[in-house]
Coordinates of C-alpha atoms in Angstrom, one line a residue:
X1 CA 198.0 212.0 208.9
X2 CA 196.0 209.1 207.4
X3 CA 192.8 210.5 209.1
X4 CA 193.1 214.1 208.2
X5 CA 190.4 214.1 205.4
X6 CA 187.9 212.2 207.5
X7 CA 188.6 214.4 210.5
X8 CA 188.3 217.6 208.5
X9 CA 184.9 216.6 207.2
X10 CA 183.8 215.1 210.6
X11 CA 181.3 212.8 209.0
X12 CA 182.4 209.3 210.3
X13 CA 183.2 207.9 213.6
X14 CA 186.0 205.3 213.7
X15 CA 184.7 201.8 213.6
X16 CA 186.5 198.8 215.1
X17 CA 186.8 195.9 212.8
X18 CA 185.3 192.5 214.0
X19 CA 187.9 190.2 215.3
X20 CA 186.5 187.2 213.5
X21 CA 183.9 187.4 210.7
X22 CA 183.6 190.6 208.9
X23 CA 180.1 192.1 209.5
X24 CA 177.8 192.1 206.4
X25 CA 177.2 195.7 206.9
X26 CA 180.9 196.3 205.9
X27 CA 179.9 194.8 202.4
X28 CA 176.6 196.4 201.9
X29 CA 177.7 200.0 202.7
X30 CA 178.7 202.2 199.7
X31 CA 182.0 204.1 199.4
X32 CA 182.4 206.9 202.0
X33 CA 184.6 209.0 199.6
X34 CA 184.5 209.0 195.9
X35 CA 185.4 211.3 192.8
X36 CA 188.3 213.1 194.6
X37 CA 189.6 215.9 192.4
X38 CA 192.0 218.8 192.5
X39 CA 191.3 222.2 191.3
X40 CA 193.2 223.4 188.0
X41 CA 195.4 225.7 190.1
X42 CA 195.9 223.3 193.0
X43 CA 194.2 225.5 195.6
X44 CA 191.4 223.2 196.5
X45 CA 190.4 219.5 196.8
X46 CA 186.9 218.4 196.1
X47 CA 185.2 215.0 196.9
X48 CA 181.8 213.3 197.1
X49 CA 180.8 211.8 200.4
X50 CA 177.5 210.6 201.8
X51 CA 175.4 212.7 204.3
X52 CA 172.1 211.3 205.6
X53 CA 172.1 208.9 202.7
X54 CA 172.6 211.5 199.9
X55 CA 175.8 212.7 198.0
X56 CA 177.4 215.8 199.2
X57 CA 180.2 217.7 197.5
X58 CA 182.9 219.0 199.8
X59 CA 185.7 221.4 199.2
X60 CA 189.0 221.6 201.2
X61 CA 191.5 224.4 201.2
X62 CA 194.6 222.3 200.1
X63 CA 197.3 224.2 201.9
X64 CA 195.5 224.1 205.4
X65 CA 193.5 220.9 204.7
X66 CA 190.5 222.8 206.1
X67 CA 187.0 222.2 205.1
X68 CA 185.9 225.3 203.2
X69 CA 182.4 224.4 202.1
X70 CA 179.9 221.6 201.4
X71 CA 177.3 221.6 198.9
X72 CA 174.1 219.6 199.2
X73 CA 170.6 219.9 197.8
X74 CA 167.4 219.9 199.8
X75 CA 164.6 217.3 199.8
X76 CA 165.1 214.4 197.4
X77 CA 167.9 215.9 195.3
X78 CA 171.7 214.9 195.6
X79 CA 174.9 215.7 193.9
X80 CA 175.9 213.8 190.8
X81 CA 179.0 213.9 188.7
X82 CA 180.9 217.2 188.6
X83 CA 183.9 218.9 186.8
X84 CA 186.1 221.8 187.6
X85 CA 185.6 224.4 184.9
X86 CA 188.1 227.1 186.2
X87 CA 190.3 227.6 189.1
X88 CA 187.5 228.3 191.6
X89 CA 184.3 226.9 190.2
X90 CA 182.6 223.4 189.5
X91 CA 179.7 222.5 187.6
X92 CA 177.7 219.5 188.9
X93 CA 174.8 217.3 187.9
X94 CA 171.7 217.5 190.0
X95 CA 170.2 214.0 190.7
X96 CA 166.8 213.0 192.3
X97 CA 166.4 210.0 194.7
X98 CA 163.0 208.6 194.1
X99 CA 161.7 205.9 196.5
X100 CA 160.5 203.7 193.7
X101 CA 163.6 203.8 191.6
X102 CA 166.8 201.8 191.9
X103 CA 169.2 204.5 191.2
X104 CA 169.0 208.3 191.2
X105 CA 167.4 209.9 188.3
X106 CA 169.1 212.5 186.3
X107 CA 167.2 214.9 184.0
X108 CA 170.0 216.9 182.5
X109 CA 170.2 219.8 185.0
X110 CA 173.6 221.4 185.6
X111 CA 174.6 223.8 188.4
X112 CA 177.5 226.0 189.0
X113 CA 179.1 226.9 192.4
X114 CA 182.3 228.3 193.5
X115 CA 184.6 226.4 196.0
X116 CA 183.6 228.9 198.7
X117 CA 179.9 228.3 198.2
X118 CA 179.3 231.5 196.5
X119 CA 177.6 232.3 193.1
X120 CA 175.4 229.1 193.1
X121 CA 173.6 229.1 189.8
X122 CA 171.2 226.9 187.7
X123 CA 173.0 226.8 184.3
X124 CA 171.4 224.1 182.2
X125 CA 168.2 222.2 182.3
X126 CA 164.5 222.1 181.5
X127 CA 163.6 224.7 184.1
X128 CA 165.8 227.4 182.8
X129 CA 165.2 231.1 184.0
X130 CA 162.5 233.5 183.1
X131 CA 163.4 236.7 181.1
X132 CA 160.9 238.9 182.9
X133 CA 162.3 241.9 185.0
X134 CA 165.8 242.0 183.7
X135 CA 167.7 243.1 180.6
X136 CA 170.4 240.6 181.3
X137 CA 170.4 237.4 179.2
X138 CA 169.5 234.4 181.2
X139 CA 169.7 230.7 180.8
X140 CA 166.6 229.6 178.8
X141 CA 165.1 226.1 179.3
X142 CA 166.9 223.3 177.4
X143 CA 164.7 220.2 177.0
X144 CA 167.2 217.4 176.9
X145 CA 169.7 215.4 179.1
X146 CA 173.1 217.2 179.2
X147 CA 176.5 216.3 180.2
X148 CA 179.8 218.0 180.3
X149 CA 181.8 217.4 177.1
X150 CA 184.8 219.6 177.9
X151 CA 185.3 221.8 180.9
X152 CA 187.5 224.1 179.0
X153 CA 189.6 224.8 182.1
X154 CA 191.8 227.3 180.3
X155 CA 188.7 229.4 179.6
X156 CA 187.4 230.9 182.8
X157 CA 184.0 231.6 181.5
X158 CA 183.0 228.7 179.2
X159 CA 182.4 225.0 179.0
X160 CA 181.1 222.6 176.3
X161 CA 178.1 220.3 177.0
X162 CA 176.6 217.6 174.9
X163 CA 172.8 217.2 174.9
X164 CA 170.4 214.4 174.1
X165 CA 167.2 216.2 173.2
X166 CA 163.9 215.0 174.5
X167 CA 162.2 214.2 171.2
X168 CA 160.0 211.5 169.9
X169 CA 163.0 209.4 169.3
X170 CA 164.7 207.5 172.2
X171 CA 168.0 207.8 170.1
X172 CA 168.1 211.4 169.0
X173 CA 170.7 213.5 167.2
X174 CA 173.0 214.8 169.9
X175 CA 174.1 218.5 170.0
X176 CA 176.9 220.5 171.5
X177 CA 176.5 223.8 173.2
X178 CA 179.0 226.3 174.5
X179 CA 177.7 227.5 178.0
X180 CA 178.8 230.4 180.1
X181 CA 179.6 228.7 183.4
X182 CA 178.5 231.9 185.5
X183 CA 175.2 232.7 183.7
X184 CA 174.1 229.6 181.8
X185 CA 173.8 231.5 178.6
X186 CA 174.6 229.2 175.7
X187 CA 175.2 228.9 171.9
X188 CA 174.9 225.9 169.7
X189 CA 178.2 224.7 168.4
X190 CA 177.3 221.7 166.2
X191 CA 175.0 218.6 166.0
X192 CA 175.9 215.0 165.2
X193 CA 175.4 214.1 161.5
X194 CA 173.5 211.0 162.7
X195 CA 171.9 209.8 165.9
X196 CA 173.6 209.2 169.2
X197 CA 176.8 210.9 168.4
X198 CA 179.9 210.7 170.7
X199 CA 182.0 213.9 170.3
X200 CA 185.8 214.5 170.7
X201 CA 187.5 217.9 171.3
X202 CA 191.1 218.8 170.6
X203 CA 193.5 220.4 173.0
X204 CA 192.1 223.9 171.9
X205 CA 188.6 222.8 172.9
X206 CA 187.4 222.6 169.2
X207 CA 184.8 219.8 168.5
X208 CA 186.8 217.9 165.8
X209 CA 185.4 214.4 165.7
X210 CA 182.2 212.3 166.3
X211 CA 181.3 208.7 166.3
X212 CA 177.8 207.6 165.5
X213 CA 176.2 204.2 165.6
X214 CA 173.4 202.6 163.5
X215 CA 170.7 200.2 164.7
X216 CA 173.0 197.2 163.9
X217 CA 175.8 198.5 166.1
X218 CA 178.0 199.6 163.3
X219 CA 180.1 202.8 163.7
X220 CA 180.6 205.7 161.6
X221 CA 183.3 208.4 162.1
X222 CA 183.0 212.0 161.0
X223 CA 185.6 214.7 161.3
X224 CA 185.9 218.4 160.6
X225 CA 188.8 221.0 160.6
X226 CA 188.8 223.5 163.5
X227 CA 187.1 226.1 161.4
X228 CA 184.8 224.0 159.3
X229 CA 181.2 223.6 160.2
X230 CA 180.3 220.6 158.1
X231 CA 181.1 217.1 159.1
X232 CA 182.8 214.9 156.6
X233 CA 182.5 211.1 156.9
X234 CA 185.9 209.4 157.4
X235 CA 186.1 206.5 155.0
X236 CA 188.5 203.8 156.4
X237 CA 189.4 200.3 155.4
X238 CA 186.2 198.2 155.3
X239 CA 187.5 195.6 157.6
X240 CA 187.8 198.2 160.5
X241 CA 184.8 198.6 162.8
X242 CA 183.7 199.4 166.2
X243 CA 185.7 202.6 166.4
X244 CA 186.4 204.7 169.4
X245 CA 188.3 208.0 169.4
X246 CA 190.6 208.8 172.3
X247 CA 192.4 212.0 171.6
X248 CA 194.4 214.2 169.2
X249 CA 198.2 214.3 169.0
X250 CA 200.0 217.5 170.1
X251 CA 199.7 219.0 166.7
X252 CA 196.0 218.4 166.3
X253 CA 196.7 216.9 162.8
X254 CA 196.2 213.3 163.8
X255 CA 193.7 211.5 166.0
X256 CA 194.2 208.3 167.9
X257 CA 191.5 205.7 167.7
X258 CA 190.8 202.0 168.5
X259 CA 189.0 199.7 166.1
X260 CA 188.4 196.1 165.5
X261 CA 189.7 194.3 162.4
X262 CA 188.3 190.9 161.4
X263 CA 186.9 190.3 164.9
X264 CA 190.3 190.5 166.5
X265 CA 190.9 192.3 169.8
X266 CA 190.8 196.1 169.2
X267 CA 194.1 197.6 167.8
X268 CA 195.2 201.2 168.6
X269 CA 195.9 203.4 165.6
X270 CA 197.1 206.9 164.7
X271 CA 195.1 208.5 161.9
X272 CA 196.4 211.4 159.9
X273 CA 193.4 213.5 159.2
X274 CA 195.0 215.3 156.2
X275 CA 196.6 212.3 154.4
X276 CA 194.1 209.7 155.8
X277 CA 197.2 207.5 156.6
X278 CA 196.5 205.0 159.4
X279 CA 199.4 203.9 161.5
X280 CA 199.2 200.7 163.5
X281 CA 200.5 201.7 167.1
X282 CA 199.6 198.7 169.3
X283 CA 197.5 195.5 169.5
X284 CA 197.3 192.7 172.3
X285 CA 196.7 189.2 171.1
X286 CA 194.1 188.5 173.7
X287 CA 192.2 191.6 174.9
X288 CA 190.9 195.0 173.9
X289 CA 192.3 198.1 175.6
X290 CA 190.4 198.6 179.0
X291 CA 191.4 202.2 179.2
X292 CA 193.5 204.8 177.2
X293 CA 195.4 207.2 179.3
X294 CA 195.3 210.7 178.1
X295 CA 197.7 213.6 179.0
X296 CA 195.4 215.9 181.0
X297 CA 197.4 218.9 179.7
X298 CA 197.3 218.5 175.9
X299 CA 194.9 215.6 175.7
X300 CA 197.2 213.3 173.7
X301 CA 197.1 209.5 174.7
X302 CA 200.4 208.2 176.3
X303 CA 199.4 204.8 177.6
X304 CA 197.1 201.9 177.2
X305 CA 195.7 199.8 180.1
X306 CA 195.0 196.2 179.5
X307 CA 193.5 193.4 181.5
X308 CA 194.4 189.9 180.2
X309 CA 194.1 188.7 183.7
X310 CA 195.7 191.3 186.0
X311 CA 196.1 194.9 184.9
X312 CA 199.1 195.8 182.7
X313 CA 200.2 198.8 180.7
X314 CA 201.5 199.4 177.3
X315 CA 203.1 202.8 176.5
X316 CA 202.6 204.7 173.3
X317 CA 205.8 206.9 174.2
X318 CA 208.0 205.2 176.8
X319 CA 209.9 208.5 177.4
X320 CA 206.9 210.8 177.7
X321 CA 206.7 212.6 181.1
X322 CA 203.3 211.2 181.9
X323 CA 204.5 207.6 181.0
X324 CA 207.3 207.9 183.4
X325 CA 205.1 209.2 186.0
X326 CA 202.6 206.3 185.7
X327 CA 205.4 203.7 185.8
X328 CA 206.7 205.5 189.0
X329 CA 203.3 205.4 190.5
X330 CA 202.7 201.7 189.8
X331 CA 206.1 201.0 191.3
X332 CA 205.5 203.1 194.4
X333 CA 202.2 201.3 195.3
X334 CA 202.9 197.7 194.4
X335 CA 200.0 195.2 194.1
X336 CA 197.5 197.8 193.2
X337 CA 195.8 199.1 190.0
X338 CA 196.6 202.8 189.6
X339 CA 194.4 205.5 188.2
X340 CA 195.4 209.1 187.8
X341 CA 191.9 210.7 188.4
X342 CA 192.6 214.4 188.5
X343 CA 195.4 216.8 187.9
X344 CA 196.4 220.4 188.1
X345 CA 196.5 222.6 184.9
X346 CA 200.5 222.4 185.0
X347 CA 200.5 218.7 185.9
X348 CA 202.5 219.1 188.9
X349 CA 199.9 217.6 191.4
X350 CA 197.8 214.7 190.7
X351 CA 195.1 212.7 192.5
X352 CA 195.8 209.0 192.5
X353 CA 193.5 206.2 193.2
X354 CA 195.1 202.9 194.1
X355 CA 192.9 199.7 194.4
X356 CA 193.1 195.9 194.1
X357 CA 191.1 192.7 194.5
X358 CA 191.4 193.2 198.4
X359 CA 191.5 197.0 198.6
X360 CA 188.4 199.0 197.7
X361 CA 190.6 202.0 197.0
X362 CA 192.7 204.6 198.5
X363 CA 193.2 208.3 197.4
X364 CA 196.6 209.9 197.3
X365 CA 198.0 213.3 196.3
X366 CA 201.3 213.1 194.3
X367 CA 203.5 216.2 193.9
X368 CA 205.8 215.7 191.0
X369 CA 208.0 218.7 191.9
X370 CA 208.7 217.4 195.3
X371 CA 208.4 213.7 194.3
X372 CA 206.1 213.1 197.3
X373 CA 203.0 211.0 197.8
X374 CA 200.5 212.0 200.3
X375 CA 197.7 209.8 201.7
X376 CA 194.3 211.3 201.6
X377 CA 191.5 208.8 202.4
X378 CA 190.2 205.4 201.8
X379 CA 187.0 204.8 199.8
X380 CA 185.8 202.3 202.4
X381 CA 188.0 202.8 205.5
X382 CA 186.2 200.1 207.5
X383 CA 187.4 197.4 205.0
X384 CA 190.8 195.9 206.1
X385 CA 192.5 194.6 203.0
X386 CA 194.4 192.0 205.1
X387 CA 191.1 190.4 206.0
X388 CA 189.9 190.2 202.3
X389 CA 190.4 187.2 200.1
X390 CA 192.6 187.1 197.0
X391 CA 191.2 186.9 193.5
X392 CA 193.3 184.7 191.2
X393 CA 193.2 184.9 187.3
X394 CA 192.5 181.5 185.8
X395 CA 192.1 179.9 182.4
X396 CA 190.7 176.5 181.2
X397 CA 189.7 174.8 177.9
X398 CA 186.1 174.4 177.0
X399 CA 184.7 171.3 175.5
X400 CA 185.0 172.5 172.0
X401 CA 188.5 173.7 172.5
X402 CA 188.3 177.5 173.3
X403 CA 190.4 179.0 175.9
X404 CA 188.2 180.6 178.5
X405 CA 189.5 183.1 181.1
X406 CA 188.0 183.7 184.5
X407 CA 188.7 184.6 188.1
X408 CA 188.7 182.4 191.3
X409 CA 188.5 183.8 194.8
X410 CA 189.3 181.4 197.6
X411 CA 188.5 182.2 201.3
X412 CA 191.3 183.7 203.3
X413 CA 193.2 181.2 205.2
X414 CA 191.5 178.2 203.7
X415 CA 193.3 175.4 201.8
X416 CA 192.4 175.2 198.1
X417 CA 190.8 171.8 198.6
X418 CA 187.2 170.7 198.7
X419 CA 185.8 174.1 199.1
X420 CA 182.2 175.1 198.8
X421 CA 181.7 177.1 195.6
X422 CA 179.4 179.7 194.3
X423 CA 179.6 180.0 190.5
X424 CA 178.7 183.7 189.6
X425 CA 178.1 184.5 185.9
X426 CA 178.4 188.2 185.0
X427 CA 175.5 190.2 183.4
X428 CA 175.2 191.3 179.8
X429 CA 176.2 188.9 178.3
X430 CA 177.7 190.9 175.5
X431 CA 179.9 193.8 176.3
X432 CA 180.5 193.2 180.2
X433 CA 183.2 191.0 181.5
X434 CA 184.6 190.3 185.0
X435 CA 187.9 192.0 186.0
X436 CA 190.5 191.7 188.8
X437 CA 189.1 194.2 191.3
X438 CA 187.4 194.6 194.6
X439 CA 183.9 193.1 194.4
X440 CA 181.8 193.5 197.7
X441 CA 179.6 190.6 196.9
X442 CA 182.4 188.1 196.1
X443 CA 184.3 189.3 199.2
X444 CA 181.1 188.9 201.2
X445 CA 180.7 185.3 200.1
X446 CA 184.4 184.4 200.7
X447 CA 184.2 185.9 204.1
X448 CA 181.7 183.2 204.9
X449 CA 184.2 180.5 203.7
X450 CA 182.8 180.1 200.2
X451 CA 184.9 180.1 197.1
X452 CA 183.6 182.1 194.2
X453 CA 184.2 181.4 190.4
X454 CA 183.7 184.0 187.7
X455 CA 183.9 183.0 184.1
X456 CA 184.4 185.3 181.1
X457 CA 182.4 183.0 178.8
X458 CA 182.1 183.3 175.0
X459 CA 180.1 186.4 174.3
X460 CA 181.8 188.4 176.9
X461 CA 183.2 191.8 176.0
X462 CA 186.9 192.8 176.1
X463 CA 188.3 189.7 174.1
X464 CA 187.6 191.0 170.7
X465 CA 184.5 191.2 168.5
X466 CA 184.9 187.6 167.1
X467 CA 184.9 186.2 170.8
X468 CA 181.9 188.3 171.5
X469 CA 180.0 187.1 168.5
X470 CA 180.6 183.5 169.5
X471 CA 177.9 184.0 172.1
X472 CA 175.3 185.4 169.7
X473 CA 172.2 183.1 169.7
X474 CA 174.2 180.8 172.0
X475 CA 172.7 182.0 175.3
X476 CA 171.0 178.8 176.2
X477 CA 173.8 176.3 175.5
X478 CA 177.3 177.2 174.5
X479 CA 177.6 180.1 176.9
X480 CA 176.3 177.9 179.7
X481 CA 178.6 175.1 178.7
X482 CA 181.6 177.4 179.2
X483 CA 180.3 178.1 182.8
X484 CA 179.6 174.5 183.5
X485 CA 183.1 173.6 182.0
X486 CA 184.8 176.0 184.3
X487 CA 183.0 174.4 187.3
X488 CA 184.0 171.0 186.4
X489 CA 187.6 172.0 185.9
X490 CA 187.7 173.1 189.5
X491 CA 186.1 169.8 190.6
X492 CA 188.7 167.8 188.7
X493 CA 191.6 169.8 190.4
X494 CA 190.1 168.9 193.8
X495 CA 189.7 172.7 194.6
X496 CA 185.9 172.4 195.3
X497 CA 183.6 169.9 196.8
X498 CA 181.3 168.6 194.0
X499 CA 178.6 168.2 196.6
X500 CA 178.6 171.9 197.7
X501 CA 178.2 173.9 194.5
X502 CA 175.5 176.5 193.8
X503 CA 175.3 179.0 191.0
X504 CA 174.1 182.6 191.4
X505 CA 174.0 185.7 189.2
X506 CA 172.3 189.0 188.4
X507 CA 170.7 190.1 185.2
X508 CA 172.0 187.7 182.4
X509 CA 173.8 186.1 185.4
X510 CA 170.4 185.3 186.9
X511 CA 169.4 183.7 183.7
X512 CA 172.6 181.6 183.4
X513 CA 172.1 180.5 187.1
X514 CA 168.8 178.8 186.2
X515 CA 169.6 177.7 182.7
X516 CA 173.0 176.1 183.7
X517 CA 171.1 174.2 186.4
X518 CA 168.7 173.1 183.8
X519 CA 171.4 171.8 181.5
X520 CA 173.3 170.2 184.3
X521 CA 170.6 169.4 187.1
X522 CA 173.1 167.2 189.0
X523 CA 176.0 169.6 189.1
X524 CA 174.5 172.2 191.4
X525 CA 172.9 172.1 194.7
X526 CA 171.0 175.3 194.4
X527 CA 170.4 178.2 192.1
X528 CA 169.9 182.0 192.7
X529 CA 168.5 184.4 190.2
X530 CA 168.8 188.2 190.8
X531 CA 166.9 190.7 188.6
X532 CA 167.2 188.1 185.9
X533 CA 165.5 187.4 182.5
X534 CA 163.9 183.9 182.3
X535 CA 161.5 184.2 179.4
X536 CA 163.3 185.2 176.2
X537 CA 160.3 185.8 174.0
X538 CA 159.1 188.1 176.6
X539 CA 162.2 190.4 176.1
X540 CA 160.8 191.5 172.8
X541 CA 157.6 192.7 174.4
X542 CA 158.5 194.2 177.9
X543 CA 161.5 196.3 179.1
X544 CA 163.6 199.2 178.0
X545 CA 165.5 197.4 175.5
X546 CA 162.5 196.5 173.3
X547 CA 161.5 200.3 173.4
X548 CA 164.4 201.3 171.2
X549 CA 164.8 200.4 167.4
X550 CA 168.5 199.6 168.2
X551 CA 167.4 197.5 171.1
X552 CA 165.1 195.5 169.0
X553 CA 167.8 195.0 166.3
X554 CA 170.1 194.0 169.2
X555 CA 167.8 191.2 170.4
X556 CA 167.2 189.9 166.9
X557 CA 171.0 189.8 166.4
X558 CA 172.0 188.1 169.7
X559 CA 168.9 186.0 170.3
X560 CA 167.5 185.4 166.8
X561 CA 163.8 185.2 166.0
X562 CA 163.1 181.5 166.2
X563 CA 160.5 181.3 168.8
X564 CA 160.9 177.7 169.3
X565 CA 164.6 178.0 170.1
X566 CA 163.8 181.1 172.3
X567 CA 161.5 178.9 174.4
X568 CA 163.9 176.0 174.4
X569 CA 166.5 178.4 175.9
X570 CA 164.0 179.9 178.4
X571 CA 164.1 178.7 182.1
X572 CA 160.3 179.7 182.2
X573 CA 159.6 177.1 179.7
X574 CA 161.9 174.3 181.2
X575 CA 161.4 174.6 184.9
X576 CA 160.4 171.1 185.1
X577 CA 164.0 170.1 184.5
X578 CA 165.2 171.7 187.7
X579 CA 166.1 169.4 190.5
X580 CA 167.6 171.9 193.1
X581 CA 165.9 174.7 195.2
X582 CA 165.7 178.1 193.7
X583 CA 165.8 181.6 195.1
X584 CA 164.5 184.5 192.9
X585 CA 165.3 188.0 193.9
X586 CA 163.8 190.9 191.9
X587 CA 163.1 194.6 191.9
X588 CA 159.5 195.8 191.5
X589 CA 160.7 198.8 189.4
X590 CA 163.1 197.0 187.1
X591 CA 163.0 198.4 183.6
X592 CA 165.7 196.2 182.1
X593 CA 164.2 192.8 183.3
X594 CA 160.7 193.9 184.3
X595 CA 158.7 192.3 186.9
X596 CA 157.0 190.2 184.4
X597 CA 160.1 188.2 184.1
X598 CA 160.1 187.3 187.8
X599 CA 156.4 186.4 187.5
X600 CA 156.9 184.2 184.6
X601 CA 159.6 182.1 186.3
X602 CA 157.6 181.9 189.6
X603 CA 154.6 180.7 187.9
X604 CA 156.6 178.1 186.1
X605 CA 158.4 176.9 189.3
X606 CA 155.0 176.6 191.0
X607 CA 153.6 174.6 188.2
X608 CA 156.8 172.4 188.1
X609 CA 156.6 172.0 192.0
X610 CA 160.2 173.1 192.2
X611 CA 161.0 174.2 195.8
X612 CA 161.6 178.0 195.6
X613 CA 161.7 181.3 197.6
X614 CA 160.6 184.7 196.1
X615 CA 162.1 187.9 197.5
X616 CA 160.7 191.1 196.0
X617 CA 162.1 194.5 196.6
X618 CA 159.1 196.6 195.4
X619 CA 161.0 200.0 195.2
X620 CA 164.2 198.8 193.7
X621 CA 165.1 198.3 190.0
X622 CA 167.9 196.5 188.0
X623 CA 170.2 196.2 191.0
X624 CA 170.0 197.3 194.6
X625 CA 171.1 201.0 195.2
X626 CA 170.2 201.4 198.9
X627 CA 172.7 199.9 201.5
X628 CA 169.9 198.6 203.7
X629 CA 168.4 196.8 200.8
X630 CA 171.8 195.3 199.9
X631 CA 172.1 194.1 203.4
X632 CA 168.8 192.4 203.5
X633 CA 169.6 190.7 200.1
X634 CA 172.9 189.5 201.5
X635 CA 171.2 188.1 204.5
X636 CA 168.5 186.4 202.4
X637 CA 171.2 184.8 200.1
X638 CA 173.3 183.5 202.9
X639 CA 170.3 181.9 204.8
X640 CA 169.3 180.3 201.5
X641 CA 172.8 178.9 200.8
X642 CA 173.4 177.6 204.3
X643 CA 171.7 174.1 203.9
X644 CA 172.8 173.3 200.2
X645 CA 176.4 174.4 200.8
X646 CA 176.5 172.8 204.4
X647 CA 178.0 176.0 205.7

């Protein structure tokens, strides 16, 4: 039974797991199955799988578990995200795989196709359809990047999309269109009152709310009644900021939102749109909500997911049917984080995704009427969770008294004593954070006997705005001190060998790897920077962040404009302080941390006569999309770590 989806598709031969060390290929390969969904009437299952290196969309007849049809594009195009828009039809994004790009490109093109492969149609995009030779209205070109806003599954013929127009501005006023899912004919519904609006629909599919942001990152909220065309700015208490709307209540008279007050972790509120009364529903003392669970039938929120260390849940209405269902699912698959990823229109059948620190994820189909759970497929069936290493939530006190959280992964079967260690700071730094989850790179290192430390240093997202702001203009010192203090805490506890420690990270993590080794030259035995930034003044001149007005404002806010300090915090200007060998890995087409960043640090390392290696992947960008490139990267890293860590 467990193999039925794989056998039905016939795309993967069974692979035997290695008896000893897990092959590197098992970590470098991407997911075999993803984005499994059920049709609104429960007749079909759909899923994304890889075929010849490209995403393919498959459809199964649910009652027979028979492969009905598979959709794939020719040449260098592949399937992107998709949504069911009625009982028989999906609308999907068309992506392009470019040899010189790190990730597939998406140009806003949307296609419609039925589950049996019929009525394939170009619906939205810059190509459009010509009007010559037919009296029928056709889809005219739409010059912008479009995404599905609301599939309107109760309307057989229509969906809502949001479009970011291709204009002179990189941050345009966004627009909402109603689109016929069969013909692509559209009409404009509304536009955001200010740039970069994020819209919210109610359970009738009416566009009722929008959140916009200015260059400084401050949010503005606008609402309108179902029949009103004009947006009205919602004036709330001045101390509330960083709004995000999650859904309306069942009456449509109130909206649920999360917002930050005085820098504390985000609270969850119910706002009555008529009286403007704001009711405080829930707030955690440590972390922001990670996810708000919304009833797929009426779009009203019913639960809040939190990640203080391990995933937990807070329920808006304990007795709601969906709350009870989520509790039951969590109890039925213990030790896993549970996600309800798709539901039928009546809510009787749902697709469930269960994953953990050691499990990359399994898909199940739950039938609430029969109260039965049916296994569908594993995201990466070649990964044996029993051979993976556990990730433990940890906390320590920084040198200035802050409580800093993080995660420690120790190799399976090894005593937590005198272990070699990789310190792995996350990217960002502001906004992202590390979570308890399956991480292929962490597991790859642990499978080779190496412990891995991940620190949610000050400036990380998810712990409230005040905690994030503590990292502003502190990139080169206080943030790094948190990382260093976490490392020393493990040394003091005897968990790691103080003579076998290296630091390695990507993006801001690459910056941290070198900057931490500069601040504490005797703590680490080597440093690995991956697609990193090393020259902070250069960030204002090169890269996609500097191309946007909000990006420049962001850099000024989080880095400051004091060039002396920027240089003092830049590894490229302080390479002479490094005492350990360095590996620099970079993508030649990186737009976030352009190649000039790698060239800057390589020149500095040469001048300072620091032993170093440079590995350039010319046709990759800010991260490595291709499995063969990830494999080469893993091989390069392990070879570099072997001597410093005495593996």
